[in-house]
Coordinates of C-alpha atoms in Angstrom, one line a residue:
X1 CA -13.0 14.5 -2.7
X2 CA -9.7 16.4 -3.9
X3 CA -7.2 18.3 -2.0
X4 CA -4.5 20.6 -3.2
X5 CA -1.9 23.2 -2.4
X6 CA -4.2 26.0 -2.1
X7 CA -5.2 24.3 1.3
X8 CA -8.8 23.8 0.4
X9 CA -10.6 20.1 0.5
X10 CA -12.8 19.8 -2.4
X11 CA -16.1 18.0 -2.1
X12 CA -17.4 17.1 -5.2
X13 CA -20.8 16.6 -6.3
X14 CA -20.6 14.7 -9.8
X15 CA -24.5 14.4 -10.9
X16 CA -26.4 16.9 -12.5
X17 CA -26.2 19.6 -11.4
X18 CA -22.3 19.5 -10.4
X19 CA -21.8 21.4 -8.0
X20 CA -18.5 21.9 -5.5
X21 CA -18.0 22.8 -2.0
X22 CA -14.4 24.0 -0.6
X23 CA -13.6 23.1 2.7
X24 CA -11.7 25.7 4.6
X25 CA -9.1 25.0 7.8
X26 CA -6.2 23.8 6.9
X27 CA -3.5 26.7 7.7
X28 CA -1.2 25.3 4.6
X29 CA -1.1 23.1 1.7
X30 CA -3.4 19.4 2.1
X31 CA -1.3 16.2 0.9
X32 CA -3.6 13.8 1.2
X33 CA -7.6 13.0 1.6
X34 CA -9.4 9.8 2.0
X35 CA -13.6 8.9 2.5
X36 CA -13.8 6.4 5.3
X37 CA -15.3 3.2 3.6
X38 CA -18.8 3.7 4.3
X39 CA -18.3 7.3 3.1
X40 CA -19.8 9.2 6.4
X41 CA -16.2 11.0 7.1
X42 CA -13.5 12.3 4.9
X43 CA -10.2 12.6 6.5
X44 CA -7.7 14.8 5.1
X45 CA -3.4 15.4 6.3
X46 CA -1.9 18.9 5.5
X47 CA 1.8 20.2 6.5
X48 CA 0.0 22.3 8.9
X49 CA 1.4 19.0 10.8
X50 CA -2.6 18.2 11.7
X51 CA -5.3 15.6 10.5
X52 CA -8.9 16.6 9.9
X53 CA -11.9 14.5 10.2
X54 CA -14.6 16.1 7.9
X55 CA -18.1 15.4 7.8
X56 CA -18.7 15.4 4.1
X57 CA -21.9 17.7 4.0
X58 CA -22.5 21.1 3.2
X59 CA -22.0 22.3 6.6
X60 CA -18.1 21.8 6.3
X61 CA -17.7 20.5 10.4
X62 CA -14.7 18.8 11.0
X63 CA -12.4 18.2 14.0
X64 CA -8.4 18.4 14.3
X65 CA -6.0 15.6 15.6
X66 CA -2.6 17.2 16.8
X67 CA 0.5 15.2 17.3
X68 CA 2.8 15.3 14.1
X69 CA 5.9 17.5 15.0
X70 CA 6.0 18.2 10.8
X71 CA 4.5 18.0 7.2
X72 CA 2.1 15.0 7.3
X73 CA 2.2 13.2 4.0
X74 CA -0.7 10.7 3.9
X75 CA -3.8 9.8 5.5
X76 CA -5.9 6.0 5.3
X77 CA -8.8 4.6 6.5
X78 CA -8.6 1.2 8.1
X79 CA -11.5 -1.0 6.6
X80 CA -13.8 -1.3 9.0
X81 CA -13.5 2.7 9.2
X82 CA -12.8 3.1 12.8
X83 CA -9.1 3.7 12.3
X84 CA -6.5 6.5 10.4
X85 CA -3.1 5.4 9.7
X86 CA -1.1 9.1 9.2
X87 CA 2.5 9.2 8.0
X88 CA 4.8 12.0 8.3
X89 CA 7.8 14.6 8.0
X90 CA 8.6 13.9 11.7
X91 CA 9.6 10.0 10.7
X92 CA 6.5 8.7 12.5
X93 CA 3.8 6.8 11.9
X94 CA 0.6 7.4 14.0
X95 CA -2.3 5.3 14.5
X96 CA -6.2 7.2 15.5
X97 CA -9.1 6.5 16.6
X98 CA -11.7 7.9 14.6
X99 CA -14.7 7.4 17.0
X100 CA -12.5 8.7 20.1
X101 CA -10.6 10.9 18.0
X102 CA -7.5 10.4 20.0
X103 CA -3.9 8.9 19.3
X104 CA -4.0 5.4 19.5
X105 CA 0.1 4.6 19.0
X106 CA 2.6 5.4 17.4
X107 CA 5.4 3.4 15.3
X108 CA 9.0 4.4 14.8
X109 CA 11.7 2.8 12.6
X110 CA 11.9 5.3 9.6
X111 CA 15.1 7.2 9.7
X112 CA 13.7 10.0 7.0
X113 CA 10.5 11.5 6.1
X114 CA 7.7 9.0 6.1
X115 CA 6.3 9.5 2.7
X116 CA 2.9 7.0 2.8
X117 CA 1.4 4.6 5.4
X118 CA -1.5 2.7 4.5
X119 CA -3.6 -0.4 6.0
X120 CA -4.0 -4.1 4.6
X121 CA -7.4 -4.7 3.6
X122 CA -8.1 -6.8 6.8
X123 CA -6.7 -4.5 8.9
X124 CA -4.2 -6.6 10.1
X125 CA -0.9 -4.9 9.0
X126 CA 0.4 -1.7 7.3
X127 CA 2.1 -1.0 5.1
X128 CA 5.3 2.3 5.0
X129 CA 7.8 3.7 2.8
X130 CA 9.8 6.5 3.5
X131 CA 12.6 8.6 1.7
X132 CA 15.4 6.0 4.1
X133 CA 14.7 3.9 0.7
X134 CA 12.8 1.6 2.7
X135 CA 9.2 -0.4 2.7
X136 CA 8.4 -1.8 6.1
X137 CA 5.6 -3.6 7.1
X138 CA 4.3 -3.6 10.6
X139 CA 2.2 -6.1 13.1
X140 CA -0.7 -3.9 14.1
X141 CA -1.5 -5.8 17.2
X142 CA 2.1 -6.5 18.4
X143 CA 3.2 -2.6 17.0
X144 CA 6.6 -3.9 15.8
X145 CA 8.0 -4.2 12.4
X146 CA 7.8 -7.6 11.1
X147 CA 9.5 -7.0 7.6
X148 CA 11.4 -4.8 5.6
X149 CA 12.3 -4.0 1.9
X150 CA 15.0 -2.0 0.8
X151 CA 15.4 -0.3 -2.5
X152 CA 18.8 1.0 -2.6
X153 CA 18.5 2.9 -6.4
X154 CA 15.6 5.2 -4.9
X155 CA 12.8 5.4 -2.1
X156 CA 9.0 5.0 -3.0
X157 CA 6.9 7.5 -3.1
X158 CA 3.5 5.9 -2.6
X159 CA 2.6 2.1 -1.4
X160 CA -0.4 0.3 -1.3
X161 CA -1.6 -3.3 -0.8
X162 CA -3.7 -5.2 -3.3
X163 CA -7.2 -5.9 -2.8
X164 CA -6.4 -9.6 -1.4
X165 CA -3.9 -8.0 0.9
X166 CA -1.0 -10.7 -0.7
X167 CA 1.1 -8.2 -1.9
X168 CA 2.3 -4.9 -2.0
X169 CA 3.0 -2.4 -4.5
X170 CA 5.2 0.5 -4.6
X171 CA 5.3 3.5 -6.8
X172 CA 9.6 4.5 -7.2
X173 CA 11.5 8.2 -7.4
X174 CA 13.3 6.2 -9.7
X175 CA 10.5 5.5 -12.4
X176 CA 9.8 2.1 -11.3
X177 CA 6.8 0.8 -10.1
X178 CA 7.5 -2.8 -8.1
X179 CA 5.4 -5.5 -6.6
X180 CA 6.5 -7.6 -3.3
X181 CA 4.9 -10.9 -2.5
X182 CA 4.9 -10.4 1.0
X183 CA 4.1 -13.9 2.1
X184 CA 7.3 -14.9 0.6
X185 CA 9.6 -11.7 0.8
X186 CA 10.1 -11.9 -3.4
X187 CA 9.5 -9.4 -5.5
X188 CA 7.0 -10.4 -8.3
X189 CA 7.4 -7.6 -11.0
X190 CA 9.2 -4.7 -11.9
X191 CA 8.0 -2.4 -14.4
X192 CA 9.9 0.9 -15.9
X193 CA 7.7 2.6 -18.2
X194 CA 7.9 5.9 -17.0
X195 CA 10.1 8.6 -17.9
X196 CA 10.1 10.3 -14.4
X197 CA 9.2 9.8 -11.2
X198 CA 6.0 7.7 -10.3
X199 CA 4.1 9.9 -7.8
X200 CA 1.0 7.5 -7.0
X201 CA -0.5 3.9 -7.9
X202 CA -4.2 2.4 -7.5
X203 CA -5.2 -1.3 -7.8
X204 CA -8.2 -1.9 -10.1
X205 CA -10.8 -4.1 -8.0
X206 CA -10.1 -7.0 -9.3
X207 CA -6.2 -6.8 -8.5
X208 CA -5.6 -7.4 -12.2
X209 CA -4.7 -3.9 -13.0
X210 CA -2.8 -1.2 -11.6
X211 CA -2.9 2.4 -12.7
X212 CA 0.2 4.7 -12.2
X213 CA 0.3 8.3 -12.4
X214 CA 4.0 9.9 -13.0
X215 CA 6.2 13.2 -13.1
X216 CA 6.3 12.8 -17.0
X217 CA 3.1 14.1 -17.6
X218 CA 1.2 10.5 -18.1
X219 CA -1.4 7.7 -16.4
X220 CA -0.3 4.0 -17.3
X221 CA -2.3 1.1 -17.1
X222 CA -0.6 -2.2 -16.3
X223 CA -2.0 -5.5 -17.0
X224 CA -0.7 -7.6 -13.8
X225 CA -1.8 -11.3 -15.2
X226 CA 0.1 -10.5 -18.5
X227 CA 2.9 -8.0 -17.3
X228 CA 2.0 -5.7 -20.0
X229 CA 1.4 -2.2 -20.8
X230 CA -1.6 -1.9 -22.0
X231 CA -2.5 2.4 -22.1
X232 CA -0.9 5.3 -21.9
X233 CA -3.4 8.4 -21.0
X234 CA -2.4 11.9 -21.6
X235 CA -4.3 14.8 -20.6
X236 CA -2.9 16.6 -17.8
X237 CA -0.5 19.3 -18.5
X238 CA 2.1 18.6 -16.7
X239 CA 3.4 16.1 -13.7
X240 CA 0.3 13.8 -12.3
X241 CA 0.4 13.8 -8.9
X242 CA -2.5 11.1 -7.8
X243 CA -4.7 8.8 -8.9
X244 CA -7.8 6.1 -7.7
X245 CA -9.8 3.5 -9.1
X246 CA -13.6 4.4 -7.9
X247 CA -14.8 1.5 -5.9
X248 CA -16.5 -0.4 -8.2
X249 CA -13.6 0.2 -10.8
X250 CA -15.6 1.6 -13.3
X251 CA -14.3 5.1 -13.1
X252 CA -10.7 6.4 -11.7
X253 CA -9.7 10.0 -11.0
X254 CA -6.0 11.6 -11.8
X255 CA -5.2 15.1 -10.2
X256 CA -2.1 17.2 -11.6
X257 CA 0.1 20.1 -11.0
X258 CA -1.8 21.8 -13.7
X259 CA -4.3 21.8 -10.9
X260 CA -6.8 19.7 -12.4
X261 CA -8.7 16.5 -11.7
X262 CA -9.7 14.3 -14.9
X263 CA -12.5 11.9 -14.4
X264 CA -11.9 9.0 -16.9
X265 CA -14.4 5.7 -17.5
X266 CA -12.7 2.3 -17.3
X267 CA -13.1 0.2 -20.4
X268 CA -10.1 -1.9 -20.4
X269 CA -11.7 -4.7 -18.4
X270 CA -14.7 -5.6 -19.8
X271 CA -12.3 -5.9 -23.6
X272 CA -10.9 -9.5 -24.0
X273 CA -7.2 -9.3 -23.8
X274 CA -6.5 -10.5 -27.3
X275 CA -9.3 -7.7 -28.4
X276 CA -7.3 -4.8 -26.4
X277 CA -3.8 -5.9 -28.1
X278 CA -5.7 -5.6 -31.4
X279 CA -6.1 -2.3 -30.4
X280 CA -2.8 -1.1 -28.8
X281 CA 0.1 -2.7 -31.5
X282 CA 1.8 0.0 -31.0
X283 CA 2.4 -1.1 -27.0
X284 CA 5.9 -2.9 -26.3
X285 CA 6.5 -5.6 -23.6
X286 CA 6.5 -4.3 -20.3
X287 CA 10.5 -4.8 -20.0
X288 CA 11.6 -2.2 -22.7
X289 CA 10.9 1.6 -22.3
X290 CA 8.2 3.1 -23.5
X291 CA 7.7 3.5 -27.2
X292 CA 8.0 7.0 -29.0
X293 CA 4.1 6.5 -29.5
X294 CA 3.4 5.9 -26.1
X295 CA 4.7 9.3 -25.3
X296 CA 3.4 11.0 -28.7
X297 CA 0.2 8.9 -30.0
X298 CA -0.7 8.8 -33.2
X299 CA -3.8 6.9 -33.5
X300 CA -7.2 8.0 -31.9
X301 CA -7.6 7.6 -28.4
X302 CA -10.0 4.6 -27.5
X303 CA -12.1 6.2 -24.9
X304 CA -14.9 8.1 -25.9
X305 CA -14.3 11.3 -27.6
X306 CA -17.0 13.7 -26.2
X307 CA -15.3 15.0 -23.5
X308 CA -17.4 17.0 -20.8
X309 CA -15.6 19.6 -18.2
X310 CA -17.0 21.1 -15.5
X311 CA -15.0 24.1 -14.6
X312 CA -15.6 26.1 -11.3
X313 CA -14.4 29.6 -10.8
X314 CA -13.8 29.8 -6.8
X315 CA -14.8 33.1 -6.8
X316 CA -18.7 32.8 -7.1
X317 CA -19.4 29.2 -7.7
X318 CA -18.0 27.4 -4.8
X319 CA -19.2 28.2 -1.2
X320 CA -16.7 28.1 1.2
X321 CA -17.8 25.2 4.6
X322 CA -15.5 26.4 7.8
X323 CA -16.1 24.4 11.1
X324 CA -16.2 28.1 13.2
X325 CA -14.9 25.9 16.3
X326 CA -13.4 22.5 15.1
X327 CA -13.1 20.0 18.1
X328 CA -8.9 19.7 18.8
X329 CA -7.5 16.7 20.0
X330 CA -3.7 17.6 21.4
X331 CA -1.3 15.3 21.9
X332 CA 1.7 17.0 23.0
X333 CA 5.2 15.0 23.3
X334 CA 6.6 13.3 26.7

């Protein structure tokens, strides 16, 4: 599933025959989508200030929760599925219910736009950052914030947890990508090998890796046991806005303002280590920026070079799914 400025939710079919379906009812551009973990709804957040809950079938039927007072920015699933964490414009964080569809609670401690919000993979805790240069973290049961990080040379962007919920990573306006033990409050590692702005990270499966996607035009892929650089991809024209590790972590997907999305196979982590720095001399320690051949590469890319696109021309190929009376839930302020 994809979403984009043109304020369409794309729903991808990836086997033979591909085949895409465009999801109509957002009223302006969608920031952020999500598949709940056993896949059965897609949630989406749009700065139409609403979330949608989509069932992901070629009927297009989804239903609108109302609440956000602006843009909302992100949308996550808890893990069980039963609960969306939505961050937004209006400096809030609101918790749903997906089975009630109703507003749950909402947090407050942001003093600018909430940029991201997601869950802890038990559920326990989430996660925030927010353009106030902070990174809180909040009790769940208790609704209060139990810990904050400040980042005084630039707010993050995007923040997730990885997948044994110990720590947190963050994705920096200010190039950097940073990584918070937050069972101890330290801060584990700090890389800056971006050239712009990181826009969006995604924990490989086994926690070892993390993929960033950046303003500058590139995908990185950090090794988290070495503290290394180990790839830079190039292949979207132009800033990458997001990208996700499939949930096996043999695939990930990077979307860009050149309003593409590039489906790549994983094969750093079936390589030994010592085999994939045979590989990548070129690549510098993770503390110095990023070589000249990062940016421009000179040898031959290591993924496989038969590339296959499937391009869809919205005008005849893609059938438009509108819900012709989505279910509204309204939750209009005290």
């Amino acid at each position: 599933a994809t979403c984009s400025l043109d304020r369409f939710v794309m729903l991808w079919k990836l086997k033979t025959q591909c085949r895409a379906y465009r999801f109509a009812g957002h009223a302006e551009a969608v920031t952020s989508v999500e598949f709940s973990p056993d896949g059965q709804v897609l949630a989406s957040a749009s700065q139409d200030h609403t979330v949608r809950l989509w069932i992901p079938c070629t009927h297009g039927e989804s239903s609108v929760l109302k609440g956000h007072t602006a843009s909302v920015r992100s949308v996550s699933f808890s893990h069980d599925g039963y609960f969306v964490v939505s961050a937004s414009n209006d400096k809030s964080i609101k918790i749903w219910s997906v089975c009630h569809q109703r507003l749950m609670f909402t947090l407050f401690k942001h003093t600018r736009w909430v940029r991201c919000a997601k869950f802890s993979p038990d559920g326990r805790i989430i996660a925030s950052c927010g353009e106030d240069n902070s990174i809180n973290i909040w009790d769940i049961r208790n609704k209060t914030c139990i810990n904050s990080f400040s980042d005084y040379e630039g707010f993050a962007n995007f923040v997730d947890f990885n997948p044994s919920g110990t720590c947190i990573a963050a994705a920096g306006s200010n190039h950097t990508v940073k990584l918070w033990d937050i069972r101890i409050n330290k801060l584990l590692q700090h890389f800056k090998v971006h050239r712009a702005g990181v826009n969006c990270i995604s924990f490989h499966p086994s926690g070892n890796y993390l993929i960033t996607a950046s303003t500058d035009g590139t995908l990185k892929i950090l090794d988290l046991l070495e503290e290394r650089l180990i790839y830079t991809l190039h292949g979207h024209k132009g800033p990458v806005f997001c990208v996700a590790f499939s949930k096996g972590g043999e695939k990930f997907a990077s979307g860009g303002a050149d309003a593409q999305v590039l489906l790549w196979k994983t094969n750093f982590d079936c390589l030994d280590y010592k085999e994939v720095l045979k590989h990548n001399l070129r690549r510098t320690h993770i503390g110095d920026p990023p070589h000249l051949l990062d940016i421009y590469p000179k040898l031959s890319h290591p993924h496989d070079e038969t590339l296959q696109s499937v391009e869809v021309n919205p005008t005849f190929d893609v059938p438009d799914k509108q819900t012709p009376d989505p279910v509204v839930t309204e939750i209009r302020p005290s």
